[in-house]
Amino acid sequence: MITDYSSVSFDFALQNRPVIYYQFDELVENRHFAIDPHDIVGPVVDNQDDVLFALKNALRQEHLTNAQRSQLPENVYMQMDTHARKRLTKAIQKRFEK
């Protein structure tokens, strides 16, 4: 996946798929991101040549080490279970009760 700091990159990384962050916008430093730079799980590139280089590297090797992969859920996701829909429904119902 080649992305500009999308949170979908974490979903890809959890599936051990390569993620390349393409910082093509020079104003990116002045924008607010929901993603903490320390949680980024792939190379950050800022030009087309580096995108191609990172893409070739990603295709040649496994994306994340076992240590990186095991830390990703606890660093990014508050709860890794099968109850997200229940929590969301409960939060919506609670909101409408007000």
Short mmCIF file of C-alpha atoms in Angstrom, two decimals:
data_model
loop_
_atom_site.label_atom_id
_atom_site.label_comp_id
_atom_site.label_asym_id
_atom_site.label_seq_id
_atom_site.Cartn_x
_atom_site.Cartn_y
_atom_site.Cartn_z
CA MET A 1 0.00 0.00 0.00
CA ILE A 2 1.26 3.45 -0.86
CA THR A 3 -0.51 6.04 1.30
CA ASP A 4 -0.33 9.56 2.64
CA TYR A 5 -0.70 8.73 6.34
CA SER A 6 -4.05 6.97 6.15
CA SER A 7 -5.11 5.00 9.20
CA VAL A 8 -5.94 2.13 6.82
CA SER A 9 -2.19 1.52 6.74
CA PHE A 10 -2.46 -0.13 10.17
CA ASP A 11 -5.02 -2.60 8.83
CA PHE A 12 -2.62 -3.50 6.05
CA ALA A 13 0.29 -3.83 8.46
CA LEU A 14 -1.69 -6.16 10.73
CA GLN A 15 -2.05 -8.45 7.72
CA ASN A 16 1.73 -8.24 7.20
CA ARG A 17 1.33 -6.27 4.00
CA PRO A 18 3.90 -3.61 3.10
CA VAL A 19 3.05 0.05 3.65
CA ILE A 20 4.92 2.97 2.12
CA TYR A 21 4.11 6.50 3.27
CA TYR A 22 4.42 8.97 0.42
CA GLN A 23 4.90 12.47 1.81
CA PHE A 24 4.34 14.36 -1.43
CA ASP A 25 2.90 17.44 0.26
CA GLU A 26 5.51 19.90 1.49
CA LEU A 27 2.97 21.39 3.89
CA VAL A 28 2.52 18.08 5.69
CA GLU A 29 4.50 19.33 8.68
CA ASN A 30 1.87 21.99 9.38
CA ARG A 31 -1.10 19.62 9.28
CA HIS A 32 -2.53 17.75 12.26
CA PHE A 33 -2.56 13.96 11.95
CA ALA A 34 -4.38 11.39 14.04
CA ILE A 35 -1.45 9.02 13.45
CA ASP A 36 1.47 9.33 15.81
CA PRO A 37 4.71 9.37 13.78
CA HIS A 38 6.17 6.79 16.18
CA ASP A 39 3.45 4.32 15.14
CA ILE A 40 4.26 4.46 11.43
CA VAL A 41 5.04 0.96 10.17
CA GLY A 42 6.84 1.56 6.92
CA PRO A 43 9.27 3.82 5.11
CA VAL A 44 8.42 7.49 4.56
CA VAL A 45 9.41 8.74 1.12
CA ASP A 46 9.06 12.13 -0.52
CA ASN A 47 9.80 11.60 -4.21
CA GLN A 48 8.98 9.16 -7.01
CA ASP A 49 12.43 7.56 -7.11
CA ASP A 50 12.24 6.72 -3.41
CA VAL A 51 8.72 5.34 -3.86
CA LEU A 52 10.01 2.92 -6.49
CA PHE A 53 13.00 1.97 -4.32
CA ALA A 54 10.77 1.34 -1.28
CA LEU A 55 8.33 -0.64 -3.43
CA LYS A 56 11.10 -2.89 -4.75
CA ASN A 57 12.34 -3.50 -1.19
CA ALA A 58 8.83 -4.27 0.04
CA LEU A 59 8.32 -6.83 -2.70
CA ARG A 60 11.60 -8.58 -1.87
CA GLN A 61 11.12 -9.17 1.84
CA GLU A 62 8.64 -9.68 4.64
CA HIS A 63 7.23 -6.35 5.69
CA LEU A 64 7.36 -6.52 9.47
CA THR A 65 9.47 -8.47 11.89
CA ASN A 66 7.67 -10.59 14.48
CA ALA A 67 8.53 -8.01 17.17
CA GLN A 68 7.10 -5.13 15.13
CA ARG A 69 3.98 -7.11 14.28
CA SER A 70 3.32 -8.06 17.90
CA GLN A 71 3.68 -4.45 19.10
CA LEU A 72 1.40 -2.97 16.45
CA PRO A 73 -1.97 -3.92 18.00
CA GLU A 74 -1.10 -2.63 21.46
CA ASN A 75 0.38 0.59 20.07
CA VAL A 76 -2.48 1.38 17.69
CA TYR A 77 -5.68 -0.34 18.72
CA MET A 78 -7.23 0.17 22.15
CA GLN A 79 -9.19 -3.08 22.02
CA MET A 80 -8.49 -6.05 19.79
CA ASP A 81 -11.57 -8.21 20.17
CA THR A 82 -14.78 -9.03 18.34
CA HIS A 83 -16.98 -6.61 20.30
CA ALA A 84 -16.51 -3.37 18.35
CA ARG A 85 -20.04 -3.48 16.92
CA LYS A 86 -21.53 -3.92 20.41
CA ARG A 87 -19.52 -0.99 21.76
CA LEU A 88 -20.53 1.20 18.84
CA THR A 89 -24.22 0.31 19.19
CA LYS A 90 -24.09 1.02 22.92
CA ALA A 91 -22.38 4.38 22.37
CA ILE A 92 -24.97 5.42 19.76
CA GLN A 93 -27.86 4.36 21.99
CA LYS A 94 -26.35 6.25 24.91
CA ARG A 95 -26.02 9.35 22.75
CA PHE A 96 -29.70 9.23 21.78
CA GLU A 97 -30.78 8.84 25.42
CA LYS A 98 -29.60 12.37 26.22
#
